[in-house]
Short mmCIF file of C-alpha atoms and ligand atoms in Angstrom, two decimals:
data_model
loop_
_atom_site.label_atom_id
_atom_site.label_comp_id
_atom_site.label_asym_id
_atom_site.label_seq_id
_atom_site.Cartn_x
_atom_site.Cartn_y
_atom_site.Cartn_z
CA MET A 1 0.00 0.00 0.00
CA ASN A 2 1.56 3.32 -0.99
CA ASP A 3 1.80 6.26 1.42
CA THR A 4 -1.26 8.11 0.10
CA GLU A 5 -3.46 5.00 0.12
CA TYR A 6 -2.19 4.17 3.60
CA GLU A 7 -2.99 7.61 5.01
CA GLY A 8 -6.61 7.29 3.82
CA PHE A 9 -6.83 3.73 5.14
CA ARG A 10 -5.34 4.62 8.51
CA LYS A 11 -7.67 7.60 8.96
CA LYS A 12 -10.71 5.46 8.16
CA VAL A 13 -9.66 2.63 10.52
CA LEU A 14 -8.72 4.95 13.38
CA GLU A 15 -12.15 6.59 13.15
CA ARG A 16 -14.23 3.46 12.69
CA VAL A 17 -12.67 1.45 15.51
CA TRP A 18 -14.02 4.15 17.84
CA THR A 19 -17.45 4.45 16.26
CA ASP A 20 -18.05 0.77 15.44
CA LEU A 21 -15.97 -1.32 17.89
CA ALA A 22 -15.49 0.78 21.06
CA PRO A 23 -19.24 0.66 21.91
CA PHE A 24 -18.86 -3.11 22.56
CA GLU A 25 -16.42 -2.54 25.47
CA GLU A 26 -18.94 -2.70 28.32
CA ARG A 27 -20.76 -5.69 26.85
CA ILE A 28 -17.59 -7.73 26.33
CA GLU A 29 -16.44 -6.97 29.88
CA SER A 30 -19.82 -8.06 31.29
CA GLU A 31 -20.43 -11.12 29.15
CA GLU A 32 -16.74 -12.09 28.88
CA GLN A 33 -17.38 -12.99 25.25
CA ILE A 34 -16.77 -11.18 22.00
CA PRO A 35 -20.04 -10.94 20.04
CA TYR A 36 -18.47 -12.14 16.82
CA ALA A 37 -21.72 -12.05 14.85
CA GLU A 38 -21.77 -8.27 15.29
CA ILE A 39 -18.05 -7.54 15.31
CA ASN A 40 -16.92 -9.73 12.39
CA PRO A 41 -18.67 -7.62 9.74
CA VAL A 42 -16.84 -4.50 10.99
CA ILE A 43 -13.46 -6.25 11.07
CA THR A 44 -14.07 -7.74 7.62
CA ASP A 45 -15.29 -4.46 6.14
CA LEU A 46 -12.18 -2.65 7.41
CA GLY A 47 -9.88 -5.38 6.07
CA LEU A 48 -8.41 -6.02 9.54
CA TRP A 49 -8.20 -9.80 8.99
CA GLY A 50 -5.70 -9.26 6.20
CA LEU A 51 -3.49 -6.49 7.58
CA MET A 52 -0.37 -8.67 7.63
CA VAL A 53 -1.31 -11.04 4.81
CA PRO A 54 0.79 -10.33 1.70
CA GLU A 55 -1.14 -8.65 -1.13
CA GLU A 56 -0.56 -11.59 -3.50
CA TYR A 57 -2.74 -13.72 -1.19
CA GLY A 58 -5.53 -11.14 -0.95
CA GLY A 59 -4.36 -9.23 2.13
CA LEU A 60 -3.30 -5.63 2.59
CA GLY A 61 0.36 -6.54 3.11
CA LEU A 62 1.07 -3.61 5.44
CA THR A 63 4.64 -2.91 6.43
CA VAL A 64 5.37 -3.09 10.15
CA SER A 65 5.56 0.72 10.30
CA GLN A 66 2.08 0.88 8.80
CA TYR A 67 0.66 -1.90 11.00
CA LEU A 68 1.85 -0.68 14.43
CA PRO A 69 -0.40 2.42 14.72
CA ILE A 70 -3.47 0.33 13.87
CA LEU A 71 -2.63 -2.37 16.39
CA SER A 72 -1.97 0.27 19.08
CA GLU A 73 -5.33 1.88 18.42
CA LEU A 74 -7.09 -1.47 18.79
CA ALA A 75 -5.38 -1.92 22.17
CA LYS A 76 -6.85 1.43 23.25
CA VAL A 77 -10.35 0.45 22.18
CA HIS A 78 -10.44 -3.02 23.73
CA GLY A 79 -7.73 -5.54 24.70
CA GLY A 80 -9.80 -8.59 23.76
CA ILE A 81 -10.53 -7.32 20.26
CA ARG A 82 -6.88 -6.35 19.93
CA VAL A 83 -5.74 -9.87 20.84
CA VAL A 84 -8.08 -11.54 18.34
CA VAL A 85 -6.96 -9.34 15.42
CA HIS A 86 -3.32 -9.35 16.53
CA VAL A 87 -3.03 -13.14 16.91
CA HIS A 88 -4.86 -13.72 13.62
CA ASN A 89 -2.43 -11.43 11.77
CA SER A 90 0.73 -12.60 13.57
CA ASN A 91 -0.03 -16.21 12.75
CA ALA A 92 -0.81 -15.30 9.14
CA HIS A 93 2.58 -13.65 9.03
CA ALA A 94 4.14 -16.78 10.55
CA LEU A 95 2.64 -18.97 7.82
CA SER A 96 3.72 -16.54 5.12
CA VAL A 97 7.31 -16.87 6.42
CA LEU A 98 7.37 -20.60 7.25
CA GLY A 99 4.96 -22.09 4.71
CA SER A 100 5.64 -23.36 1.20
CA GLU A 101 3.93 -21.67 -1.74
CA GLU A 102 1.34 -24.47 -1.76
CA GLN A 103 0.64 -24.12 1.99
CA ARG A 104 0.34 -20.35 1.70
CA ARG A 105 -2.01 -20.57 -1.30
CA ALA A 106 -4.24 -23.07 0.51
CA VAL A 107 -4.77 -20.96 3.62
CA LEU A 108 -3.77 -17.30 3.36
CA PRO A 109 -6.55 -16.09 1.02
CA GLY A 110 -9.12 -17.46 3.50
CA VAL A 111 -7.22 -15.86 6.38
CA ALA A 112 -7.20 -12.49 4.57
CA GLY A 113 -10.97 -12.64 4.16
CA GLY A 114 -11.65 -13.89 7.69
CA THR A 115 -13.12 -17.25 6.65
CA MET A 116 -9.99 -19.05 7.91
CA SER A 117 -7.66 -18.38 10.84
CA ILE A 118 -4.49 -19.90 12.23
CA GLY A 119 -3.70 -20.66 15.88
CA PHE A 120 -0.10 -20.92 17.16
CA ALA A 121 0.21 -24.03 19.30
CA LEU A 122 3.47 -23.94 21.23
CA THR A 123 2.83 -23.71 25.01
CA GLU A 124 2.28 -26.96 26.90
CA PRO A 125 0.81 -27.64 30.35
CA ASP A 126 3.29 -30.41 31.19
CA PHE A 127 6.54 -29.09 29.69
CA GLY A 128 8.52 -25.88 29.11
CA THR A 129 8.93 -24.31 25.70
CA GLY A 130 11.34 -24.35 22.74
CA ALA A 131 13.34 -27.58 22.98
CA ASP A 132 11.41 -28.74 26.07
CA LEU A 133 8.22 -30.02 24.43
CA GLY A 134 6.23 -33.15 25.23
CA SER A 135 4.33 -33.24 21.92
CA ILE A 136 5.76 -35.92 19.65
CA ALA A 137 5.36 -36.47 15.89
CA VAL A 138 6.46 -39.86 14.58
CA ARG A 139 6.85 -40.42 10.84
CA ASP A 140 4.76 -43.25 9.40
CA ARG A 141 5.32 -43.44 5.59
CA ASP A 142 3.64 -40.34 4.12
CA GLU A 143 2.15 -39.14 7.42
CA TYR A 144 3.23 -38.11 10.90
CA ILE A 145 1.36 -39.40 13.94
CA LEU A 146 1.01 -36.55 16.41
CA ASN A 147 0.42 -36.84 20.15
CA GLY A 148 0.57 -34.17 22.83
CA ARG A 149 -1.13 -31.45 24.87
CA LYS A 150 -1.14 -27.69 24.42
CA HIS A 151 -2.85 -24.93 26.35
CA LEU A 152 -3.43 -21.17 26.27
CA ILE A 153 -3.77 -21.28 22.48
CA SER A 154 -5.37 -18.02 21.36
CA ASN A 155 -8.30 -17.96 18.92
CA SER A 156 -8.76 -21.69 19.55
CA ASP A 157 -12.52 -21.17 19.33
CA PHE A 158 -12.44 -20.24 15.64
CA ALA A 159 -9.00 -21.16 14.26
CA THR A 160 -9.35 -23.43 11.23
CA HIS A 161 -5.65 -24.43 11.33
CA PHE A 162 -2.91 -24.62 13.95
CA ILE A 163 0.83 -24.22 13.58
CA TYR A 164 1.65 -27.05 15.97
CA PHE A 165 5.18 -27.53 17.37
CA ALA A 166 6.25 -31.07 18.25
CA LYS A 167 9.40 -33.13 18.64
CA THR A 168 10.34 -35.23 15.64
CA ASP A 169 13.60 -36.34 17.27
CA PRO A 170 13.37 -36.37 21.08
CA ASP A 171 17.16 -36.85 21.43
CA ALA A 172 18.23 -33.94 19.23
CA GLY A 173 17.53 -31.03 21.64
CA GLU A 174 16.80 -27.80 19.78
CA LEU A 175 17.30 -29.57 16.45
CA GLY A 176 14.59 -32.09 17.25
CA VAL A 177 11.60 -29.73 17.05
CA SER A 178 9.43 -29.35 13.93
CA ALA A 179 6.36 -27.32 13.02
CA PHE A 180 3.22 -28.69 11.33
CA LEU A 181 0.12 -27.15 9.86
CA VAL A 182 -2.71 -29.10 11.48
CA GLU A 183 -6.32 -28.73 10.42
CA ARG A 184 -8.92 -28.13 13.10
CA GLY A 185 -11.07 -30.99 11.83
CA ALA A 186 -8.23 -33.55 11.95
CA SER A 187 -9.38 -36.79 13.54
CA GLY A 188 -8.02 -37.06 17.12
CA LEU A 189 -7.68 -33.32 17.71
CA ALA A 190 -9.76 -32.18 20.70
CA ILE A 191 -10.18 -28.47 21.49
CA GLU A 192 -11.62 -27.25 24.79
CA PRO A 193 -11.98 -23.83 26.37
CA LEU A 194 -10.02 -22.63 29.42
CA PRO A 195 -11.46 -20.35 32.13
CA GLU A 196 -11.80 -16.63 31.32
CA THR A 197 -8.71 -14.41 31.54
CA MET A 198 -7.99 -11.47 33.90
CA GLY A 199 -7.99 -8.89 31.10
CA CYS A 200 -8.15 -8.68 27.30
CA LYS A 201 -11.49 -10.39 27.79
CA GLY A 202 -13.67 -12.14 25.28
CA GLY A 203 -11.17 -14.15 23.23
CA GLU A 204 -10.59 -17.85 23.79
CA HIS A 205 -7.21 -19.32 24.73
CA GLY A 206 -7.98 -22.98 24.81
CA ARG A 207 -6.54 -26.39 25.40
CA ILE A 208 -5.67 -28.75 22.53
CA THR A 209 -5.13 -32.46 22.88
CA ALA A 210 -3.72 -34.44 19.96
CA THR A 211 -4.30 -38.18 20.14
CA ASP A 212 -2.84 -40.14 17.23
CA VAL A 213 -3.60 -37.29 14.84
CA ARG A 214 -2.44 -38.21 11.32
CA VAL A 215 -0.78 -35.23 9.64
CA PRO A 216 0.20 -35.57 5.96
CA VAL A 217 3.94 -34.99 5.31
CA GLN A 218 2.99 -32.09 3.01
CA ASN A 219 1.85 -30.27 6.18
CA LEU A 220 5.35 -30.14 7.67
CA LEU A 221 6.42 -26.49 7.69
CA GLY A 222 9.93 -26.14 6.28
CA GLN A 223 12.22 -29.03 7.16
CA GLU A 224 12.28 -31.42 10.11
CA GLY A 225 14.30 -29.99 12.99
CA GLN A 226 13.87 -26.33 12.04
CA GLY A 227 11.17 -25.67 14.67
CA VAL A 228 13.25 -23.72 17.19
CA ALA A 229 14.82 -21.52 14.51
CA GLN A 230 11.34 -20.95 13.05
CA LEU A 231 10.08 -19.98 16.49
CA GLU A 232 12.85 -17.46 16.97
CA GLU A 233 12.14 -15.91 13.61
CA THR A 234 8.39 -15.59 14.03
CA LEU A 235 8.45 -14.57 17.69
CA GLU A 236 10.90 -11.75 16.94
CA LEU A 237 8.33 -9.68 15.09
CA SER A 238 5.53 -10.79 17.42
CA ARG A 239 7.42 -9.31 20.35
CA VAL A 240 7.49 -5.92 18.65
CA LEU A 241 3.75 -6.25 18.09
CA VAL A 242 3.14 -7.00 21.78
CA ALA A 243 5.10 -3.83 22.59
CA ALA A 244 2.87 -1.88 20.18
CA SER A 245 -0.11 -3.17 22.13
CA SER A 246 1.53 -1.97 25.34
CA LEU A 247 1.94 1.42 23.69
CA GLY A 248 -1.77 1.67 22.82
CA THR A 249 -2.86 0.67 26.32
CA ALA A 250 -0.39 3.13 27.87
CA GLU A 251 -1.38 6.00 25.56
CA ARG A 252 -5.06 5.53 26.35
CA ALA A 253 -4.37 5.35 30.09
CA LEU A 254 -2.37 8.60 29.82
CA GLU A 255 -5.11 10.34 27.81
CA LEU A 256 -7.75 9.33 30.37
CA ALA A 257 -5.57 10.37 33.32
CA VAL A 258 -4.87 13.80 31.78
CA GLU A 259 -8.58 14.30 31.08
CA HIS A 260 -9.52 13.27 34.61
CA SER A 261 -6.86 15.50 36.17
CA ARG A 262 -8.39 18.51 34.38
CA THR A 263 -11.93 17.90 35.57
CA ARG A 264 -11.64 16.41 39.07
CA VAL A 265 -11.44 19.22 41.67
CA THR A 266 -10.24 18.74 45.26
CA PHE A 267 -9.65 21.51 47.77
CA GLY A 268 -10.78 24.06 45.18
CA LYS A 269 -8.32 23.13 42.41
CA PRO A 270 -8.24 20.57 39.56
CA LEU A 271 -5.89 17.67 40.23
CA ALA A 272 -3.84 18.86 37.25
CA HIS A 273 -2.64 21.81 39.34
CA ARG A 274 -1.06 19.55 41.98
CA GLN A 275 2.61 18.91 41.60
CA ALA A 276 2.27 15.28 42.67
CA VAL A 277 -0.25 14.58 39.89
CA GLN A 278 1.81 16.57 37.38
CA ARG A 279 4.68 14.26 38.16
CA TYR A 280 2.55 11.19 37.42
CA ILE A 281 1.57 12.75 34.09
CA ALA A 282 5.13 13.68 33.14
CA GLU A 283 6.43 10.22 34.01
CA MET A 284 3.63 8.51 32.07
CA ALA A 285 4.32 10.68 29.02
CA GLN A 286 8.04 9.89 29.28
CA ASP A 287 7.34 6.15 29.17
CA VAL A 288 4.96 6.52 26.21
CA TYR A 289 7.44 8.64 24.28
CA ALA A 290 10.39 6.32 24.87
CA LEU A 291 8.37 3.24 23.93
CA LYS A 292 7.16 4.89 20.73
CA LEU A 293 10.72 5.69 19.70
CA MET A 294 11.90 2.14 20.41
CA LEU A 295 9.01 0.81 18.34
CA SER A 296 9.70 3.08 15.40
CA ASP A 297 13.35 1.98 15.43
CA CYS A 298 12.30 -1.69 15.39
CA ALA A 299 9.79 -1.06 12.59
CA ARG A 300 12.30 0.87 10.49
CA LYS A 301 14.90 -1.88 10.78
CA TRP A 302 12.43 -4.74 10.20
CA ASP A 303 10.94 -3.03 7.13
CA ALA A 304 14.49 -2.62 5.78
CA GLY A 305 14.82 -6.41 5.90
CA ARG A 306 16.94 -6.66 9.06
CA ARG A 307 16.68 -9.24 11.86
CA ILE A 308 16.34 -7.52 15.26
CA PRO A 309 16.56 -10.18 17.99
CA ALA A 310 17.87 -7.88 20.73
CA GLU A 311 15.82 -4.81 19.82
CA ALA A 312 12.58 -6.84 19.64
CA SER A 313 13.03 -8.42 23.08
CA MET A 314 14.26 -5.17 24.70
CA THR A 315 11.27 -3.29 23.29
CA LYS A 316 8.90 -6.01 24.44
CA ASN A 317 10.37 -5.87 27.96
CA PHE A 318 10.48 -2.08 28.10
CA GLY A 319 6.91 -1.97 26.80
CA LEU A 320 5.52 -4.20 29.55
CA GLU A 321 7.37 -2.27 32.24
CA ALA A 322 6.25 1.04 30.75
CA VAL A 323 2.60 0.05 30.45
CA GLY A 324 2.77 -1.37 33.99
CA ARG A 325 4.03 1.95 35.38
CA VAL A 326 1.64 4.01 33.27
CA THR A 327 -1.47 2.04 34.24
CA ASP A 328 -0.37 2.15 37.92
CA ARG A 329 -0.05 5.93 37.80
CA ALA A 330 -3.21 6.43 35.77
CA LEU A 331 -5.11 4.39 38.37
CA LEU A 332 -3.66 6.54 41.16
CA THR A 333 -4.65 9.69 39.26
CA PHE A 334 -8.24 8.44 39.17
CA GLY A 335 -8.26 7.53 42.86
CA GLY A 336 -10.93 5.12 44.12
CA ILE A 337 -13.34 5.62 41.22
CA GLY A 338 -10.62 4.25 38.94
CA TYR A 339 -10.89 0.90 40.69
CA THR A 340 -14.52 0.60 39.61
CA ARG A 341 -15.80 -0.08 36.11
CA ALA A 342 -17.04 3.52 35.85
CA HIS A 343 -13.98 4.35 33.72
CA SER A 344 -11.95 2.39 31.14
CA ILE A 345 -8.83 2.70 33.28
CA GLU A 346 -9.92 -0.37 35.25
CA ARG A 347 -10.00 -2.41 32.02
CA LEU A 348 -6.74 -0.97 30.69
CA TYR A 349 -5.02 -1.88 33.97
CA ARG A 350 -6.08 -5.52 33.58
CA ASP A 351 -5.47 -5.64 29.80
CA ALA A 352 -1.88 -4.49 30.33
CA ARG A 353 -1.00 -7.50 32.49
CA LEU A 354 -1.25 -9.89 29.54
CA ASN A 355 1.74 -8.19 27.94
CA TRP A 356 3.98 -9.74 30.62
CA LEU A 357 3.18 -13.19 29.27
CA GLU A 358 2.45 -12.95 25.55
CA GLU A 359 5.35 -14.20 23.42
CA GLY A 360 7.47 -15.06 26.45
CA THR A 361 8.06 -13.74 29.97
CA PRO A 362 10.66 -11.04 30.82
CA THR A 363 13.10 -13.82 31.78
CA ILE A 364 12.94 -15.21 28.25
CA GLN A 365 13.36 -11.75 26.69
CA ASN A 366 16.43 -11.07 28.85
CA MET A 367 17.89 -14.41 27.81
CA VAL A 368 17.38 -13.60 24.12
CA VAL A 369 19.00 -10.15 24.49
CA ALA A 370 21.97 -11.45 26.46
CA ARG A 371 22.48 -14.37 24.08
CA ALA A 372 22.49 -12.01 21.08
CA LEU A 373 24.95 -9.56 22.63
CA VAL A 374 27.29 -12.22 24.00
CA GLY A 375 27.19 -13.85 20.56
CA GLY A 376 28.52 -10.65 18.99
CA TYR A 377 25.28 -8.96 17.87
CA THR A 378 25.59 -5.17 17.74
CA ILE A 379 22.66 -2.84 18.16
CA GLU A 380 22.85 -0.35 15.31
CA ASP A 381 21.51 2.86 16.81
CA GLY A 382 21.55 5.19 13.82
CA TRP A 383 23.51 7.95 15.63
C1 FAD B 1 -4.03 -14.90 27.20
C2 FAD B 1 -2.87 -15.73 26.77
C3 FAD B 1 -2.75 -16.07 25.43
C4 FAD B 1 -1.70 -16.92 25.00
N1 FAD B 1 -1.65 -17.30 23.69
C5 FAD B 1 -0.76 -18.26 23.33
C6 FAD B 1 -0.79 -18.82 22.00
O1 FAD B 1 -1.59 -18.43 21.15
N2 FAD B 1 0.08 -19.82 21.70
C7 FAD B 1 0.98 -20.29 22.60
O2 FAD B 1 1.74 -21.20 22.26
N3 FAD B 1 1.05 -19.77 23.87
C8 FAD B 1 0.20 -18.77 24.25
N4 FAD B 1 0.22 -18.26 25.52
C9 FAD B 1 1.18 -18.80 26.46
C10 FAD B 1 2.30 -17.83 26.82
O3 FAD B 1 3.15 -17.60 25.71
C11 FAD B 1 3.02 -18.45 28.00
O4 FAD B 1 2.09 -18.49 29.08
C12 FAD B 1 4.26 -17.70 28.41
O5 FAD B 1 5.23 -17.73 27.39
C13 FAD B 1 4.87 -18.32 29.69
O6 FAD B 1 5.03 -19.70 29.54
P1 FAD B 1 4.37 -20.71 30.57
O7 FAD B 1 2.95 -20.30 30.79
O8 FAD B 1 4.61 -22.09 30.08
O9 FAD B 1 5.10 -20.39 31.91
P2 FAD B 1 6.15 -21.29 32.69
O10 FAD B 1 7.15 -21.84 31.72
O11 FAD B 1 5.40 -22.22 33.54
O12 FAD B 1 6.88 -20.20 33.55
C14 FAD B 1 6.43 -19.76 34.83
C15 FAD B 1 7.49 -18.83 35.39
O13 FAD B 1 8.73 -19.52 35.53
C16 FAD B 1 9.77 -18.91 34.77
N5 FAD B 1 10.56 -19.98 34.15
C17 FAD B 1 10.10 -21.08 33.47
N6 FAD B 1 11.13 -21.82 33.06
C18 FAD B 1 12.25 -21.21 33.46
C19 FAD B 1 13.64 -21.49 33.31
N7 FAD B 1 14.06 -22.56 32.65
N8 FAD B 1 14.52 -20.63 33.88
C20 FAD B 1 14.09 -19.54 34.56
N9 FAD B 1 12.80 -19.21 34.72
C21 FAD B 1 11.89 -20.03 34.18
C22 FAD B 1 9.02 -18.08 33.71
O14 FAD B 1 9.80 -16.96 33.26
C23 FAD B 1 7.79 -17.64 34.47
O15 FAD B 1 8.06 -16.50 35.23
C24 FAD B 1 -0.76 -17.37 25.95
C25 FAD B 1 -0.86 -16.97 27.29
C26 FAD B 1 -1.90 -16.18 27.69
C27 FAD B 1 -1.98 -15.80 29.14
#
């Protein structure tokens, strides 16, 4: 999409998410379910299912610089809607990177139009992550037989396919993990819901059990043993996208806190006149500004075709700390009423806490950064 087309598109989306999606906030929080029948037409009409799907497969093929402002705005409007659109697009991006031409052609056009969706099945209840997986895929002529358990798999209620990580060689450590494209309807695949989440409400992050699921060899993504490298590649961009979500949540919390500080009067003066509250506002703005600059650096480098392992994990970590501080201070600015559902700050506070966990905890991010730097990676800073 060229710059002029993008400006028109961005303006339209940034307006319509507020007129057509924001009014669902209260209902989603109360019912803890996204009313897809009413929301899907808006998402489809705006083209949000295909934001990250390359144009040749019917998507909009946005660059990361173009995508980030839209994702951030969705995080302001509602965390649950943000997660659904974000996960759908991230996993479409993962398939466009990892899949063969045939695999991409079979699924991505449906994903772009919202009739298909991909879940990312990595996390397991009984094992760690990366090389520590309990799911096993054993080759049997022209099929693999897949067994294992996954949980917390986003969009599991409507995903038509899953990128499923399993061990193909249990003795080969990191080189023993492979990724498969598994169809929802595959015999032996059971999908169940998990209890509702603390924030980003309404989406489903379910449990998947594979019992002797037969996966055709054509559904292997890439080569056997590439799973951990594929994970690193796809999670890198995803981490930047989680940070963009932190930015949206933080910006909205700041906007609401500033607005509240202007109108709430105590001892004859608006809160905004009190030095203590001014300090909260200044510190919140500082976090938002710094996060935005980190994100634009990541986007610029990624769009120029660079890998950014350290920058992505640092930005993800800074983003979750920043949004944590900002939502803390915004809540304090609101006082007690902020702890009730009278204002969106209560929701933003809970939504923000997911960013600690999505795409790996802070411990994992620190490990990735340290590993990159110790391995000789240099952070090009553009100075
Ligand atoms: C709403 C939601 C949606 C999600 N969506 C998806 C999804 O679509 N697909 C998917 O695959 N996953 C998904 N996840 C899972 C998420 O990525 C993981 O929860 C997260 O990466 C943490 O992994 P874990 O839950 O297995 O935690 P654990 O591995 O049990 O970790 C618990 C704590 O121990 C620490 N820890 C664990 N191992 C070590 C170690 N070796 N050394 C030091 N510290 C360690 C961790 O840092 C963490 O603090 C989702 C989670 C949530 C909450």
